[in-house]
Amino acid sequence: MTTDSLPARAEPRPGDVQKSTGRSRRRPTLRIRAGRQHHAGPLAYVLLAIAALTSLFPLYWTMVAASTDNTRVTQTPPPLLPGPNLFENLARAWDEAAMGKAMINSLIVAGCIALATVLFATLAGFAFAKLRFKARNVLLMLVIGTMMVPPQLSVVPLFMMMSDLGWGQKLPAVIFPTLVSAVGVFFMRQYLAEALPDELVEAGRVDGAHSLRIFWSIVLPIARPAMSVLFMITFVHAWNDFFWPFIALDMSNPTVPVALTQLSAGYIRDQSLIMAGALLGTLPLLAMFVVFGRQIVGGIMQGAVKG
C-alpha cells in the first residue's frame, strides 16, 4: 500500500485551534470558581456578635451579682459592673452549701448517667436502625411514646422502689433510674440510619463478624460524633437536674442543685450569695466545654463531611 492511497488528514483550521485552546483555558477558571470559598459579609459578623453577647449576658450578670452585696443587687437600676466582693461571696457559698461534696456527687452522677446513656442509646439505636427483628417498629414506637409520659407520674412508685432496694438518700437512687433515655435512643437511631451504610454491616456479616463485633469495629467509629454530642447534652442535663435528686437525696449527701437550696433558706434571701453558688455550679460545665468543645465540634463537622 502506497502513501497515496491513505486518506489525507484534515488540516486544523485556525478557528478550531482557538476553540480548543479556549476550552483548555476556561477549564482552570471553572475549577477555581468551583473551589472558591465564600466569606460572610459584615452583617453576618454583626449578627453573630449580637447573638454571642446575648447568650453570654446571663453568665456575666451572675458574675456581677455574685461580686456585690445584697443591697446593691436589689437597687434600681441594677449594677452592670463587677464589684469587689466576688471571692468573699464565693468562699461563703462554698462553705455554707458544702459545695465540695456536692460537686463530687454531681460529677459521679452526671458522669455515670452520661456514659451509660451513650452506650445503651448507641446499642439500641444500632438495633432499631440496622437490625431486622420482629416488632421492631412497635418497640420503637413504645420507646418514643415514653417521652410523652410526665416524669411526675413515676415519682411515687420510683421512690418506693428505691426504698425497697435500700438506696434511699444514696447516689444509686439518682443514677440507676436514668441510665438510658428515649431521647438518646431516638437520636442515635436517626443518626445511624443515615450515617451507617447497609453495605458495611453486610460486609461484616460476610466476614463472619457477629453483631457485637460489628458494633465495636464498625458502628462505634462512625457514631463517635453523635456520641460526643449526646454525652455533652446528657452530662449537662444530669448536672442541672433538680427535681428527682431533691426527692431522692437529703442535705447530707446532695448534688449541686440540691445544695444550692441551702443558700436560699431563711427569711431574707441573700441574692448575691445565691448567685455566687450558681456561679460555682456553672464553672465545671464551662471548664468541660472549654477543654472538650473543640473536639466535640470537630467530631460533628467530621461526621457531617463523611455523611
mmCIF file of C-alpha atoms in Angstrom:
data_model
loop_
_atom_site.group_PDB
_atom_site.id
_atom_site.type_symbol
_atom_site.label_atom_id
_atom_site.label_comp_id
_atom_site.label_asym_id
_atom_site.label_seq_id
_atom_site.Cartn_x
_atom_site.Cartn_y
_atom_site.Cartn_z
ATOM 1 C CA MET A 1 0.000 0.000 0.000
ATOM 2 C CA THR A 2 1.348 3.362 -1.015
ATOM 3 C CA THR A 3 1.092 6.585 0.824
ATOM 4 C CA ASP A 4 -1.059 7.988 -1.995
ATOM 5 C CA SER A 5 -3.884 5.573 -1.122
ATOM 6 C CA LEU A 6 -4.039 6.698 2.524
ATOM 7 C CA PRO A 7 -6.729 9.275 3.361
ATOM 8 C CA ALA A 8 -5.338 12.712 3.824
ATOM 9 C CA ARG A 9 -5.650 14.181 7.288
ATOM 10 C CA ALA A 10 -7.737 17.267 7.574
ATOM 11 C CA GLU A 11 -5.695 20.298 8.374
ATOM 12 C CA PRO A 12 -6.860 22.051 11.541
ATOM 13 C CA ARG A 13 -8.395 25.393 10.893
ATOM 14 C CA PRO A 14 -7.385 28.443 12.931
ATOM 15 C CA GLY A 15 -10.869 28.696 14.427
ATOM 16 C CA ASP A 16 -10.695 25.135 15.710
ATOM 17 C CA VAL A 17 -7.352 25.802 17.346
ATOM 18 C CA GLN A 18 -8.757 28.847 19.041
ATOM 19 C CA LYS A 19 -11.803 26.927 20.244
ATOM 20 C CA SER A 20 -9.725 24.078 21.643
ATOM 21 C CA THR A 21 -7.306 26.410 23.347
ATOM 22 C CA GLY A 22 -10.254 28.413 24.653
ATOM 23 C CA ARG A 23 -11.702 25.333 26.276
ATOM 24 C CA SER A 24 -8.392 24.428 27.873
ATOM 25 C CA ARG A 25 -8.015 27.947 29.161
ATOM 26 C CA ARG A 26 -11.533 28.110 30.569
ATOM 27 C CA ARG A 27 -11.320 24.837 32.494
ATOM 28 C CA PRO A 28 -8.918 26.084 35.176
ATOM 29 C CA THR A 29 -11.121 29.139 35.587
ATOM 30 C CA LEU A 30 -14.154 26.962 36.220
ATOM 31 C CA ARG A 31 -12.220 24.838 38.692
ATOM 32 C CA ILE A 32 -11.074 27.879 40.578
ATOM 33 C CA ARG A 33 -14.613 29.201 40.784
ATOM 34 C CA ALA A 34 -15.941 25.835 41.954
ATOM 35 C CA GLY A 35 -13.377 25.641 44.760
ATOM 36 C CA ARG A 36 -13.687 29.249 45.821
ATOM 37 C CA GLN A 37 -14.617 29.765 49.464
ATOM 38 C CA HIS A 38 -17.444 32.110 50.293
ATOM 39 C CA HIS A 39 -16.792 34.559 53.107
ATOM 40 C CA ALA A 40 -19.505 36.037 55.286
ATOM 41 C CA GLY A 41 -20.256 39.711 54.974
ATOM 42 C CA PRO A 42 -20.107 42.333 57.742
ATOM 43 C CA LEU A 43 -23.803 41.895 58.539
ATOM 44 C CA ALA A 44 -23.302 38.203 59.366
ATOM 45 C CA TYR A 45 -20.476 39.012 61.777
ATOM 46 C CA VAL A 46 -22.572 41.713 63.447
ATOM 47 C CA LEU A 47 -25.491 39.311 63.924
ATOM 48 C CA LEU A 48 -23.189 36.595 65.286
ATOM 49 C CA ALA A 49 -21.618 39.062 67.719
ATOM 50 C CA ILE A 50 -25.059 40.170 68.943
ATOM 51 C CA ALA A 51 -26.154 36.543 69.398
ATOM 52 C CA ALA A 52 -22.952 35.710 71.311
ATOM 53 C CA LEU A 53 -23.288 38.723 73.617
ATOM 54 C CA THR A 54 -26.951 37.948 74.256
ATOM 55 C CA SER A 55 -26.079 34.348 75.165
ATOM 56 C CA LEU A 56 -23.234 35.381 77.473
ATOM 57 C CA PHE A 57 -25.123 38.157 79.252
ATOM 58 C CA PRO A 58 -26.842 35.877 81.854
ATOM 59 C CA LEU A 59 -23.456 34.466 82.831
ATOM 60 C CA TYR A 60 -21.992 37.974 83.038
ATOM 61 C CA TRP A 61 -24.922 39.162 85.172
ATOM 62 C CA THR A 62 -24.432 36.177 87.507
ATOM 63 C CA MET A 63 -20.814 37.186 87.987
ATOM 64 C CA VAL A 64 -21.781 40.834 88.577
ATOM 65 C CA ALA A 65 -24.442 39.891 91.139
ATOM 66 C CA ALA A 66 -22.057 37.471 92.861
ATOM 67 C CA SER A 67 -19.422 40.198 93.242
ATOM 68 C CA THR A 68 -21.623 42.719 95.083
ATOM 69 C CA ASP A 69 -23.641 42.723 98.293
ATOM 70 C CA ASN A 70 -27.359 42.044 98.651
ATOM 71 C CA THR A 71 -28.258 45.719 98.988
ATOM 72 C CA ARG A 72 -26.555 46.697 95.759
ATOM 73 C CA VAL A 73 -28.128 43.834 93.790
ATOM 74 C CA THR A 74 -31.682 44.882 94.673
ATOM 75 C CA GLN A 75 -31.164 48.540 93.747
ATOM 76 C CA THR A 76 -32.729 50.180 90.695
ATOM 77 C CA PRO A 77 -31.050 50.391 88.256
ATOM 78 C CA PRO A 78 -29.054 47.219 88.994
ATOM 79 C CA PRO A 79 -25.249 47.268 88.763
ATOM 80 C CA LEU A 80 -23.660 46.492 85.412
ATOM 81 C CA LEU A 81 -20.026 46.322 86.531
ATOM 82 C CA PRO A 82 -18.445 43.718 88.846
ATOM 83 C CA GLY A 83 -17.989 44.627 92.497
ATOM 84 C CA PRO A 84 -15.195 43.883 94.978
ATOM 85 C CA ASN A 85 -16.848 41.002 96.895
ATOM 86 C CA LEU A 86 -16.599 38.179 94.355
ATOM 87 C CA PHE A 87 -14.081 35.927 96.096
ATOM 88 C CA GLU A 88 -15.594 36.609 99.514
ATOM 89 C CA ASN A 89 -19.061 35.554 98.343
ATOM 90 C CA LEU A 90 -17.645 32.506 96.549
ATOM 91 C CA ALA A 91 -15.916 31.380 99.748
ATOM 92 C CA ARG A 92 -19.109 31.867 101.775
ATOM 93 C CA ALA A 93 -21.194 29.926 99.265
ATOM 94 C CA TRP A 94 -18.603 27.141 99.195
ATOM 95 C CA ASP A 95 -18.714 26.734 102.971
ATOM 96 C CA GLU A 96 -22.429 27.229 103.622
ATOM 97 C CA ALA A 97 -23.634 24.938 100.827
ATOM 98 C CA ALA A 98 -20.921 22.260 101.176
ATOM 99 C CA MET A 99 -20.139 22.705 97.502
ATOM 100 C CA GLY A 100 -17.070 20.470 97.601
ATOM 101 C CA LYS A 101 -19.032 17.305 98.381
ATOM 102 C CA ALA A 102 -21.901 18.421 96.153
ATOM 103 C CA MET A 103 -19.605 18.835 93.144
ATOM 104 C CA ILE A 104 -18.061 15.399 93.673
ATOM 105 C CA ASN A 105 -21.533 13.858 93.882
ATOM 106 C CA SER A 106 -22.695 15.726 90.788
ATOM 107 C CA LEU A 107 -19.585 14.630 88.892
ATOM 108 C CA ILE A 108 -20.221 10.980 89.810
ATOM 109 C CA VAL A 109 -23.920 11.157 88.997
ATOM 110 C CA ALA A 110 -23.604 13.096 85.738
ATOM 111 C CA GLY A 111 -20.600 11.065 84.546
ATOM 112 C CA CYS A 112 -22.253 7.689 85.172
ATOM 113 C CA ILE A 113 -25.543 8.766 83.611
ATOM 114 C CA ALA A 114 -23.860 10.267 80.538
ATOM 115 C CA LEU A 115 -21.613 7.250 79.899
ATOM 116 C CA ALA A 116 -24.420 4.746 80.385
ATOM 117 C CA THR A 117 -26.830 6.730 78.230
ATOM 118 C CA VAL A 118 -24.328 6.991 75.379
ATOM 119 C CA LEU A 119 -23.552 3.254 75.498
ATOM 120 C CA PHE A 120 -27.117 1.959 75.798
ATOM 121 C CA ALA A 121 -28.587 4.517 73.398
ATOM 122 C CA THR A 122 -25.981 3.654 70.753
ATOM 123 C CA LEU A 123 -26.676 -0.072 71.155
ATOM 124 C CA ALA A 124 -30.428 0.444 70.919
ATOM 125 C CA GLY A 125 -30.084 2.926 68.069
ATOM 126 C CA PHE A 126 -27.983 0.456 66.077
ATOM 127 C CA ALA A 127 -30.537 -2.299 66.682
ATOM 128 C CA PHE A 128 -33.502 -0.159 65.637
ATOM 129 C CA ALA A 129 -31.685 1.279 62.620
ATOM 130 C CA LYS A 130 -29.913 -1.700 61.034
ATOM 131 C CA LEU A 131 -31.033 -4.982 62.597
ATOM 132 C CA ARG A 132 -34.124 -6.832 61.435
ATOM 133 C CA PHE A 133 -36.289 -8.455 64.104
ATOM 134 C CA LYS A 134 -39.961 -8.902 64.875
ATOM 135 C CA ALA A 135 -41.973 -5.978 66.225
ATOM 136 C CA ARG A 136 -39.063 -3.587 65.680
ATOM 137 C CA ASN A 137 -41.274 -0.658 64.719
ATOM 138 C CA VAL A 138 -43.711 -1.400 67.532
ATOM 139 C CA LEU A 139 -40.926 -1.364 70.115
ATOM 140 C CA LEU A 140 -39.555 1.866 68.661
ATOM 141 C CA MET A 141 -42.991 3.479 68.930
ATOM 142 C CA LEU A 142 -43.231 2.346 72.550
ATOM 143 C CA VAL A 143 -39.836 3.889 73.313
ATOM 144 C CA ILE A 144 -40.863 7.159 71.687
ATOM 145 C CA GLY A 145 -44.209 7.015 73.489
ATOM 146 C CA THR A 146 -42.484 7.079 76.867
ATOM 147 C CA MET A 147 -41.358 10.613 76.060
ATOM 148 C CA MET A 148 -44.999 11.720 76.357
ATOM 149 C CA VAL A 149 -45.378 10.456 79.944
ATOM 150 C CA PRO A 150 -44.773 13.230 82.513
ATOM 151 C CA PRO A 151 -41.939 12.282 84.879
ATOM 152 C CA GLN A 152 -44.026 13.406 87.863
ATOM 153 C CA LEU A 153 -46.282 10.364 87.429
ATOM 154 C CA SER A 154 -43.446 7.969 88.225
ATOM 155 C CA VAL A 155 -42.124 9.745 91.315
ATOM 156 C CA VAL A 156 -44.136 7.824 93.933
ATOM 157 C CA PRO A 157 -43.567 4.271 92.584
ATOM 158 C CA LEU A 158 -39.942 5.093 91.828
ATOM 159 C CA PHE A 159 -39.371 6.385 95.343
ATOM 160 C CA MET A 160 -40.960 3.239 96.808
ATOM 161 C CA MET A 161 -38.793 1.063 94.583
ATOM 162 C CA MET A 162 -35.591 2.822 95.636
ATOM 163 C CA SER A 163 -36.595 2.474 99.298
ATOM 164 C CA ASP A 164 -37.220 -1.254 98.879
ATOM 165 C CA LEU A 165 -33.765 -1.645 97.333
ATOM 166 C CA GLY A 166 -32.174 0.148 100.268
ATOM 167 C CA TRP A 167 -30.963 3.065 98.144
ATOM 168 C CA GLY A 168 -32.787 5.808 99.998
ATOM 169 C CA GLN A 169 -30.738 9.027 100.262
ATOM 170 C CA LYS A 170 -27.925 7.418 98.226
ATOM 171 C CA LEU A 171 -26.462 8.251 94.813
ATOM 172 C CA PRO A 172 -27.571 4.975 93.125
ATOM 173 C CA ALA A 173 -31.170 6.143 93.625
ATOM 174 C CA VAL A 174 -30.402 9.033 91.261
ATOM 175 C CA ILE A 175 -28.156 7.159 88.811
ATOM 176 C CA PHE A 176 -29.990 3.924 88.006
ATOM 177 C CA PRO A 177 -33.439 5.306 87.041
ATOM 178 C CA THR A 178 -31.835 7.482 84.340
ATOM 179 C CA LEU A 179 -29.218 5.164 82.824
ATOM 180 C CA VAL A 180 -30.851 5.483 79.392
ATOM 181 C CA SER A 181 -33.294 7.918 77.837
ATOM 182 C CA ALA A 182 -35.786 7.620 74.998
ATOM 183 C CA VAL A 183 -34.460 10.854 73.507
ATOM 184 C CA GLY A 184 -30.962 9.379 73.291
ATOM 185 C CA VAL A 185 -32.231 6.169 71.672
ATOM 186 C CA PHE A 186 -34.207 8.092 69.080
ATOM 187 C CA PHE A 187 -31.301 10.475 68.431
ATOM 188 C CA MET A 188 -28.801 7.661 67.846
ATOM 189 C CA ARG A 189 -31.268 5.688 65.747
ATOM 190 C CA GLN A 190 -31.816 8.627 63.398
ATOM 191 C CA TYR A 191 -28.088 9.292 63.120
ATOM 192 C CA LEU A 192 -27.085 5.688 62.420
ATOM 193 C CA ALA A 193 -29.905 5.215 59.924
ATOM 194 C CA GLU A 194 -28.309 7.928 57.762
ATOM 195 C CA ALA A 195 -24.591 7.706 58.572
ATOM 196 C CA LEU A 196 -24.129 3.917 58.673
ATOM 197 C CA PRO A 197 -24.362 2.288 55.205
ATOM 198 C CA ASP A 198 -26.029 -1.094 54.987
ATOM 199 C CA GLU A 199 -23.111 -2.327 52.868
ATOM 200 C CA LEU A 200 -20.716 -2.034 55.816
ATOM 201 C CA VAL A 201 -22.974 -4.129 58.026
ATOM 202 C CA GLU A 202 -23.384 -6.740 55.295
ATOM 203 C CA ALA A 203 -19.623 -6.793 54.713
ATOM 204 C CA GLY A 204 -19.113 -7.501 58.395
ATOM 205 C CA ARG A 205 -21.623 -10.348 58.183
ATOM 206 C CA VAL A 206 -19.798 -11.808 55.189
ATOM 207 C CA ASP A 207 -16.513 -11.709 57.111
ATOM 208 C CA GLY A 208 -18.125 -13.733 59.892
ATOM 209 C CA ALA A 209 -18.472 -10.969 62.488
ATOM 210 C CA HIS A 210 -21.342 -11.156 64.953
ATOM 211 C CA SER A 211 -23.478 -8.186 65.973
ATOM 212 C CA LEU A 212 -21.321 -7.106 68.924
ATOM 213 C CA ARG A 213 -18.178 -7.285 66.791
ATOM 214 C CA ILE A 214 -19.843 -5.174 64.116
ATOM 215 C CA PHE A 215 -20.934 -2.718 66.788
ATOM 216 C CA TRP A 216 -17.423 -2.429 68.225
ATOM 217 C CA SER A 217 -15.455 -2.287 64.959
ATOM 218 C CA ILE A 218 -17.851 -0.513 62.576
ATOM 219 C CA VAL A 219 -20.632 1.264 64.434
ATOM 220 C CA LEU A 220 -18.630 2.981 67.180
ATOM 221 C CA PRO A 221 -16.149 4.769 64.851
ATOM 222 C CA ILE A 222 -18.999 6.049 62.681
ATOM 223 C CA ALA A 223 -21.206 7.035 65.636
ATOM 224 C CA ARG A 224 -18.443 8.884 67.506
ATOM 225 C CA PRO A 225 -19.588 12.418 66.522
ATOM 226 C CA ALA A 226 -23.182 11.768 67.625
ATOM 227 C CA MET A 227 -21.979 10.024 70.790
ATOM 228 C CA SER A 228 -19.912 13.048 71.780
ATOM 229 C CA VAL A 229 -22.890 15.362 71.294
ATOM 230 C CA LEU A 230 -25.187 13.039 73.248
ATOM 231 C CA PHE A 231 -22.630 12.784 76.048
ATOM 232 C CA MET A 232 -22.366 16.561 76.334
ATOM 233 C CA ILE A 233 -26.136 17.090 76.358
ATOM 234 C CA THR A 234 -26.779 14.268 78.840
ATOM 235 C CA PHE A 235 -23.996 15.388 81.176
ATOM 236 C CA VAL A 236 -25.288 18.960 81.307
ATOM 237 C CA HIS A 237 -28.864 17.770 81.859
ATOM 238 C CA ALA A 238 -27.844 15.384 84.653
ATOM 239 C CA TRP A 239 -25.659 18.056 86.285
ATOM 240 C CA ASN A 240 -28.519 20.569 86.337
ATOM 241 C CA ASP A 241 -31.266 18.103 87.287
ATOM 242 C CA PHE A 242 -33.044 19.203 90.453
ATOM 243 C CA PHE A 243 -36.457 17.535 90.737
ATOM 244 C CA TRP A 244 -35.604 13.866 91.300
ATOM 245 C CA PRO A 245 -32.311 14.415 93.213
ATOM 246 C CA PHE A 246 -34.168 16.778 95.579
ATOM 247 C CA ILE A 247 -36.617 13.959 96.386
ATOM 248 C CA ALA A 248 -34.148 11.067 96.437
ATOM 249 C CA LEU A 249 -31.305 12.765 98.365
ATOM 250 C CA ASP A 250 -31.017 14.835 101.511
ATOM 251 C CA MET A 251 -28.783 17.717 102.527
ATOM 252 C CA SER A 252 -26.134 15.400 103.943
ATOM 253 C CA ASN A 253 -25.422 13.900 100.514
ATOM 254 C CA PRO A 254 -26.572 16.453 97.905
ATOM 255 C CA THR A 255 -25.814 17.258 94.301
ATOM 256 C CA VAL A 256 -25.054 20.831 93.259
ATOM 257 C CA PRO A 257 -28.668 21.940 92.535
ATOM 258 C CA VAL A 258 -29.840 20.410 95.823
ATOM 259 C CA ALA A 259 -27.008 22.053 97.763
ATOM 260 C CA LEU A 260 -27.893 25.458 96.330
ATOM 261 C CA THR A 261 -31.253 25.324 98.108
ATOM 262 C CA GLN A 262 -29.415 25.823 101.398
ATOM 263 C CA LEU A 263 -28.338 29.282 100.228
ATOM 264 C CA SER A 264 -31.943 30.390 99.722
ATOM 265 C CA ALA A 265 -33.078 29.287 103.180
ATOM 266 C CA GLY A 266 -34.028 31.955 105.673
ATOM 267 C CA TYR A 267 -36.475 34.823 105.933
ATOM 268 C CA ILE A 268 -34.285 37.253 103.960
ATOM 269 C CA ARG A 269 -32.554 35.756 100.955
ATOM 270 C CA ASP A 270 -29.059 36.910 100.108
ATOM 271 C CA GLN A 271 -29.258 37.194 96.321
ATOM 272 C CA SER A 272 -25.527 37.816 95.928
ATOM 273 C CA LEU A 273 -24.759 34.626 97.882
ATOM 274 C CA ILE A 274 -27.213 32.628 95.761
ATOM 275 C CA MET A 275 -25.617 33.968 92.580
ATOM 276 C CA ALA A 276 -22.174 33.077 93.907
ATOM 277 C CA GLY A 277 -23.322 29.499 94.458
ATOM 278 C CA ALA A 278 -24.858 29.383 90.987
ATOM 279 C CA LEU A 279 -21.580 30.630 89.551
ATOM 280 C CA LEU A 280 -19.670 27.904 91.382
ATOM 281 C CA GLY A 281 -22.050 25.287 89.985
ATOM 282 C CA THR A 282 -21.617 26.616 86.453
ATOM 283 C CA LEU A 283 -17.812 26.769 86.396
ATOM 284 C CA PRO A 284 -17.259 22.974 85.953
ATOM 285 C CA LEU A 285 -19.563 22.943 82.922
ATOM 286 C CA LEU A 286 -17.726 25.892 81.398
ATOM 287 C CA ALA A 287 -14.373 24.229 82.034
ATOM 288 C CA MET A 288 -15.542 20.991 80.408
ATOM 289 C CA PHE A 289 -16.792 22.819 77.342
ATOM 290 C CA VAL A 290 -13.552 24.798 77.024
ATOM 291 C CA VAL A 291 -11.493 21.597 77.235
ATOM 292 C CA PHE A 292 -13.641 19.319 75.058
ATOM 293 C CA GLY A 293 -15.622 21.813 72.988
ATOM 294 C CA ARG A 294 -13.222 21.814 70.056
ATOM 295 C CA GLN A 295 -13.150 18.005 69.895
ATOM 296 C CA ILE A 296 -16.953 17.861 70.013
ATOM 297 C CA VAL A 297 -17.403 20.467 67.283
ATOM 298 C CA GLY A 298 -14.653 18.835 65.218
ATOM 299 C CA GLY A 299 -16.363 15.471 65.557
ATOM 300 C CA ILE A 300 -19.657 16.963 64.426
ATOM 301 C CA MET A 301 -18.028 18.521 61.359
ATOM 302 C CA GLN A 302 -16.169 15.305 60.567
ATOM 303 C CA GLY A 303 -19.371 13.315 60.715
ATOM 304 C CA ALA A 304 -21.132 15.848 58.517
ATOM 305 C CA VAL A 305 -18.412 15.681 55.867
ATOM 306 C CA LYS A 306 -18.371 11.872 55.887
ATOM 307 C CA GLY A 307 -22.147 11.729 55.585
#
